[in-house]
């Protein structure tokens, strides 16, 4: 395995990431990672850094969310133009009730920022639908995703550059199934159990995002739910194997990777979402730190059943995994971010005719 890593160039599907701290030396752990997985920088913190330093996002993908939009707007710099332009968007009805008016501004600002990033990244830009409280309403998710897709077309965003980020609730996955059939690409997030992963893959989701360290932390706090020593690894391995066995277009992304060892544990998944700190750490570590495990070569050990789950069976699976707890945490966090952005825009529009 190590000779394959050190002597082979990164595959053509790898996204080259150049750390700010230092270029990765030949034969580094970062080179090894990029030989087997696409590297995506977690851009949330970088938004503020880039605004201050005047730096481009660089060769990586990005996620536009309420918290990212608020951070970019407060920081100033060119990304603040996404909201500034939305405030004078003529299709936002100025006589509407306030929640409708401000939601229109936010919708436009989210798509504006996605358009700006799409011109600056090699990969794709995922846009989280606002408000995130729609997670259990399939019809609302469909309406909002189609609205965003129409605005994106107006801005001439290449469809292949854009994803719509939808949580892995039962309603969310039902929406993804319809949207993907319509040619609207989806990024399914908050996946913490095999049932969510398989349902999203069966829905033909473009990207499915798992959370390695959070899965392991929940199982450590809830002993007896699994006999595995590394359930986060098992989830990633089995989702990847399932997608490939089904010949699905779905790509598997793994997030919540807290250190270099966690990243190398899932070496071989389609995408890893990592912080700048970990990229810098891997650039300085030798490829010999990689070890012998390539997750994409590991066979699945889970059941091969592909039967669709009822809503009750799906919800029961969530209740017996980290998913129920983590989805509740995400709801609270996202609701706070949505509210913060709404309040910020209200303050900015005082005295403006919007």
PDB file of N, CA and C in Angstrom, residues 4 11 13 33 35-38 197-198 200-202 204-206 208 235-254 266-272 294-300 306:
ATOM      1  N   UNK A   4       2.383   2.108  -3.259  1.00  0.00           N
ATOM      2  CA  UNK A   4       1.337   2.641  -4.130  1.00  0.00           C
ATOM      3  C   UNK A   4       1.123   4.126  -3.833  1.00  0.00           C
ATOM      4  N   UNK A  11      -4.638  10.635  -8.067  1.00  0.00           N
ATOM      5  CA  UNK A  11      -5.528  10.332  -9.174  1.00  0.00           C
ATOM      6  C   UNK A  11      -6.128  11.620  -9.726  1.00  0.00           C
ATOM      7  N   UNK A  13      -9.075  12.416 -10.018  1.00  0.00           N
ATOM      8  CA  UNK A  13     -10.270  12.892  -9.325  1.00  0.00           C
ATOM      9  C   UNK A  13      -9.929  13.636  -8.042  1.00  0.00           C
ATOM     10  N   UNK A  33      -3.213  11.145   1.104  1.00  0.00           N
ATOM     11  CA  UNK A  33      -4.657  11.340   1.213  1.00  0.00           C
ATOM     12  C   UNK A  33      -5.245  11.728  -0.139  1.00  0.00           C
ATOM     13  N   UNK A  35      -4.208  11.059  -2.997  1.00  0.00           N
ATOM     14  CA  UNK A  35      -4.128   9.988  -3.983  1.00  0.00           C
ATOM     15  C   UNK A  35      -5.381   9.125  -3.964  1.00  0.00           C
ATOM     16  N   UNK A  36      -6.108   9.144  -2.837  1.00  0.00           N
ATOM     17  CA  UNK A  36      -7.227   8.227  -2.686  1.00  0.00           C
ATOM     18  C   UNK A  36      -8.559   8.913  -2.409  1.00  0.00           C
ATOM     19  N   UNK A  37      -8.549  10.152  -1.974  1.00  0.00           N
ATOM     20  CA  UNK A  37      -9.796  10.855  -1.647  1.00  0.00           C
ATOM     21  C   UNK A  37      -9.698  12.302  -2.111  1.00  0.00           C
ATOM     22  N   UNK A  38     -10.854  12.903  -2.397  1.00  0.00           N
ATOM     23  CA  UNK A  38     -10.919  14.331  -2.661  1.00  0.00           C
ATOM     24  C   UNK A  38     -10.920  15.072  -1.329  1.00  0.00           C
ATOM     25  N   UNK A 197     -28.057   6.345   5.375  1.00  0.00           N
ATOM     26  CA  UNK A 197     -27.122   6.315   4.250  1.00  0.00           C
ATOM     27  C   UNK A 197     -27.712   5.557   3.076  1.00  0.00           C
ATOM     28  N   UNK A 198     -28.283   4.398   3.352  1.00  0.00           N
ATOM     29  CA  UNK A 198     -28.826   3.575   2.262  1.00  0.00           C
ATOM     30  C   UNK A 198     -30.045   4.230   1.622  1.00  0.00           C
ATOM     31  N   UNK A 200     -30.616   7.404   1.384  1.00  0.00           N
ATOM     32  CA  UNK A 200     -30.129   8.527   0.573  1.00  0.00           C
ATOM     33  C   UNK A 200     -29.497   8.035  -0.722  1.00  0.00           C
ATOM     34  N   UNK A 201     -28.755   6.937  -0.654  1.00  0.00           N
ATOM     35  CA  UNK A 201     -28.148   6.364  -1.859  1.00  0.00           C
ATOM     36  C   UNK A 201     -29.237   5.858  -2.798  1.00  0.00           C
ATOM     37  N   UNK A 202     -30.248   5.201  -2.248  1.00  0.00           N
ATOM     38  CA  UNK A 202     -31.356   4.718  -3.063  1.00  0.00           C
ATOM     39  C   UNK A 202     -32.145   5.874  -3.688  1.00  0.00           C
ATOM     40  N   UNK A 204     -30.757   8.337  -4.917  1.00  0.00           N
ATOM     41  CA  UNK A 204     -29.852   8.830  -5.963  1.00  0.00           C
ATOM     42  C   UNK A 204     -29.208  10.164  -5.597  1.00  0.00           C
ATOM     43  N   UNK A 205     -29.046  10.423  -4.290  1.00  0.00           N
ATOM     44  CA  UNK A 205     -28.382  11.646  -3.847  1.00  0.00           C
ATOM     45  C   UNK A 205     -26.997  11.748  -4.472  1.00  0.00           C
ATOM     46  N   UNK A 206     -26.597  12.957  -4.818  1.00  0.00           N
ATOM     47  CA  UNK A 206     -25.282  13.166  -5.422  1.00  0.00           C
ATOM     48  C   UNK A 206     -24.173  12.982  -4.388  1.00  0.00           C
ATOM     49  N   UNK A 208     -23.548  12.140  -0.031  1.00  0.00           N
ATOM     50  CA  UNK A 208     -24.071  11.778   1.291  1.00  0.00           C
ATOM     51  C   UNK A 208     -22.973  12.056   2.307  1.00  0.00           C
ATOM     52  N   UNK A 235     -19.653   2.683   9.442  1.00  0.00           N
ATOM     53  CA  UNK A 235     -20.682   3.416   8.705  1.00  0.00           C
ATOM     54  C   UNK A 235     -20.144   3.903   7.362  1.00  0.00           C
ATOM     55  N   UNK A 236     -18.941   4.481   7.382  1.00  0.00           N
ATOM     56  CA  UNK A 236     -18.347   4.981   6.144  1.00  0.00           C
ATOM     57  C   UNK A 236     -18.038   3.849   5.177  1.00  0.00           C
ATOM     58  N   UNK A 237     -17.444   2.771   5.692  1.00  0.00           N
ATOM     59  CA  UNK A 237     -17.096   1.625   4.842  1.00  0.00           C
ATOM     60  C   UNK A 237     -18.338   1.017   4.188  1.00  0.00           C
ATOM     61  N   UNK A 238     -19.391   0.812   4.998  1.00  0.00           N
ATOM     62  CA  UNK A 238     -20.583   0.147   4.472  1.00  0.00           C
ATOM     63  C   UNK A 238     -21.358   1.043   3.505  1.00  0.00           C
ATOM     64  N   UNK A 239     -21.392   2.348   3.768  1.00  0.00           N
ATOM     65  CA  UNK A 239     -22.065   3.267   2.837  1.00  0.00           C
ATOM     66  C   UNK A 239     -21.337   3.280   1.500  1.00  0.00           C
ATOM     67  N   UNK A 240     -20.007   3.319   1.544  1.00  0.00           N
ATOM     68  CA  UNK A 240     -19.217   3.323   0.316  1.00  0.00           C
ATOM     69  C   UNK A 240     -19.421   2.020  -0.453  1.00  0.00           C
ATOM     70  N   UNK A 241     -19.386   0.897   0.268  1.00  0.00           N
ATOM     71  CA  UNK A 241     -19.574  -0.401  -0.384  1.00  0.00           C
ATOM     72  C   UNK A 241     -20.973  -0.524  -0.972  1.00  0.00           C
ATOM     73  N   UNK A 242     -21.975  -0.015  -0.263  1.00  0.00           N
ATOM     74  CA  UNK A 242     -23.356  -0.087  -0.740  1.00  0.00           C
ATOM     75  C   UNK A 242     -23.532   0.735  -2.014  1.00  0.00           C
ATOM     76  N   UNK A 243     -22.985   1.940  -2.028  1.00  0.00           N
ATOM     77  CA  UNK A 243     -23.100   2.795  -3.216  1.00  0.00           C
ATOM     78  C   UNK A 243     -22.450   2.133  -4.420  1.00  0.00           C
ATOM     79  N   UNK A 244     -21.320   1.514  -4.212  1.00  0.00           N
ATOM     80  CA  UNK A 244     -20.620   0.897  -5.336  1.00  0.00           C
ATOM     81  C   UNK A 244     -21.313  -0.387  -5.788  1.00  0.00           C
ATOM     82  N   UNK A 245     -21.847  -1.146  -4.836  1.00  0.00           N
ATOM     83  CA  UNK A 245     -22.569  -2.363  -5.200  1.00  0.00           C
ATOM     84  C   UNK A 245     -23.822  -2.036  -6.003  1.00  0.00           C
ATOM     85  N   UNK A 246     -24.451  -0.910  -5.678  1.00  0.00           N
ATOM     86  CA  UNK A 246     -25.665  -0.486  -6.388  1.00  0.00           C
ATOM     87  C   UNK A 246     -25.339   0.277  -7.675  1.00  0.00           C
ATOM     88  N   UNK A 247     -24.025   0.472  -7.924  1.00  0.00           N
ATOM     89  CA  UNK A 247     -23.587   1.278  -9.074  1.00  0.00           C
ATOM     90  C   UNK A 247     -24.257   2.654  -9.069  1.00  0.00           C
ATOM     91  N   UNK A 248     -24.380   3.207  -7.870  1.00  0.00           N
ATOM     92  CA  UNK A 248     -25.022   4.512  -7.688  1.00  0.00           C
ATOM     93  C   UNK A 248     -24.037   5.622  -8.023  1.00  0.00           C
ATOM     94  N   UNK A 249     -24.578   6.768  -8.408  1.00  0.00           N
ATOM     95  CA  UNK A 249     -23.726   7.930  -8.671  1.00  0.00           C
ATOM     96  C   UNK A 249     -23.279   8.583  -7.369  1.00  0.00           C
ATOM     97  N   UNK A 250     -23.887   8.211  -6.257  1.00  0.00           N
ATOM     98  CA  UNK A 250     -23.658   8.864  -4.970  1.00  0.00           C
ATOM     99  C   UNK A 250     -22.203   8.794  -4.543  1.00  0.00           C
ATOM    100  N   UNK A 251     -21.680   9.951  -4.101  1.00  0.00           N
ATOM    101  CA  UNK A 251     -20.349  10.027  -3.529  1.00  0.00           C
ATOM    102  C   UNK A 251     -20.476  10.156  -2.004  1.00  0.00           C
ATOM    103  N   UNK A 252     -19.566   9.518  -1.293  1.00  0.00           N
ATOM    104  CA  UNK A 252     -19.592   9.521   0.170  1.00  0.00           C
ATOM    105  C   UNK A 252     -18.589  10.533   0.699  1.00  0.00           C
ATOM    106  N   UNK A 253     -19.089  11.467   1.505  1.00  0.00           N
ATOM    107  CA  UNK A 253     -18.241  12.457   2.174  1.00  0.00           C
ATOM    108  C   UNK A 253     -18.218  12.152   3.670  1.00  0.00           C
ATOM    109  N   UNK A 254     -17.051  12.232   4.266  1.00  0.00           N
ATOM    110  CA  UNK A 254     -16.927  12.030   5.713  1.00  0.00           C
ATOM    111  C   UNK A 254     -16.438  13.323   6.349  1.00  0.00           C
ATOM    112  N   UNK A 266     -10.289   6.809   7.349  1.00  0.00           N
ATOM    113  CA  UNK A 266     -11.295   6.711   6.283  1.00  0.00           C
ATOM    114  C   UNK A 266     -10.687   7.000   4.918  1.00  0.00           C
ATOM    115  N   UNK A 267      -9.386   6.860   4.804  1.00  0.00           N
ATOM    116  CA  UNK A 267      -8.691   7.059   3.534  1.00  0.00           C
ATOM    117  C   UNK A 267      -9.344   6.209   2.445  1.00  0.00           C
ATOM    118  N   UNK A 268      -9.744   6.849   1.360  1.00  0.00           N
ATOM    119  CA  UNK A 268     -10.351   6.117   0.258  1.00  0.00           C
ATOM    120  C   UNK A 268     -11.816   6.429   0.033  1.00  0.00           C
ATOM    121  N   UNK A 269     -12.477   7.129   0.980  1.00  0.00           N
ATOM    122  CA  UNK A 269     -13.835   7.598   0.696  1.00  0.00           C
ATOM    123  C   UNK A 269     -13.744   8.684  -0.382  1.00  0.00           C
ATOM    124  N   UNK A 270     -14.876   9.007  -0.986  1.00  0.00           N
ATOM    125  CA  UNK A 270     -14.840   9.958  -2.095  1.00  0.00           C
ATOM    126  C   UNK A 270     -14.367  11.341  -1.668  1.00  0.00           C
ATOM    127  N   UNK A 271     -14.866  11.839  -0.518  1.00  0.00           N
ATOM    128  CA  UNK A 271     -14.507  13.175  -0.026  1.00  0.00           C
ATOM    129  C   UNK A 271     -14.251  13.134   1.472  1.00  0.00           C
ATOM    130  N   UNK A 272     -13.256  13.892   1.903  1.00  0.00           N
ATOM    131  CA  UNK A 272     -13.064  14.131   3.331  1.00  0.00           C
ATOM    132  C   UNK A 272     -13.144  15.638   3.567  1.00  0.00           C
ATOM    133  N   UNK A 294      -7.010   0.887   3.407  1.00  0.00           N
ATOM    134  CA  UNK A 294      -7.671   1.768   2.450  1.00  0.00           C
ATOM    135  C   UNK A 294      -9.141   1.378   2.474  1.00  0.00           C
ATOM    136  N   UNK A 295      -9.983   2.270   2.965  1.00  0.00           N
ATOM    137  CA  UNK A 295     -11.374   1.907   3.231  1.00  0.00           C
ATOM    138  C   UNK A 295     -12.119   1.491   1.973  1.00  0.00           C
ATOM    139  N   UNK A 296     -11.763   2.044   0.825  1.00  0.00           N
ATOM    140  CA  UNK A 296     -12.457   1.703  -0.414  1.00  0.00           C
ATOM    141  C   UNK A 296     -12.167   0.270  -0.854  1.00  0.00           C
ATOM    142  N   UNK A 297     -11.125  -0.347  -0.296  1.00  0.00           N
ATOM    143  CA  UNK A 297     -10.803  -1.737  -0.620  1.00  0.00           C
ATOM    144  C   UNK A 297     -11.449  -2.715   0.355  1.00  0.00           C
ATOM    145  N   UNK A 298     -12.065  -2.203   1.429  1.00  0.00           N
ATOM    146  CA  UNK A 298     -12.614  -3.068   2.475  1.00  0.00           C
ATOM    147  C   UNK A 298     -14.041  -3.495   2.135  1.00  0.00           C
ATOM    148  N   UNK A 299     -14.346  -4.788   2.213  1.00  0.00           N
ATOM    149  CA  UNK A 299     -15.719  -5.232   1.926  1.00  0.00           C
ATOM    150  C   UNK A 299     -16.661  -4.856   3.062  1.00  0.00           C
ATOM    151  N   UNK A 300     -17.931  -4.639   2.719  1.00  0.00           N
ATOM    152  CA  UNK A 300     -18.945  -4.354   3.729  1.00  0.00           C
ATOM    153  C   UNK A 300     -19.207  -5.601   4.559  1.00  0.00           C
ATOM    154  N   UNK A 306     -31.881  -4.435   0.611  1.00  0.00           N
ATOM    155  CA  UNK A 306     -32.106  -3.146  -0.030  1.00  0.00           C
ATOM    156  C   UNK A 306     -33.577  -2.735   0.038  1.00  0.00           C
TER     157      UNK A 306
END
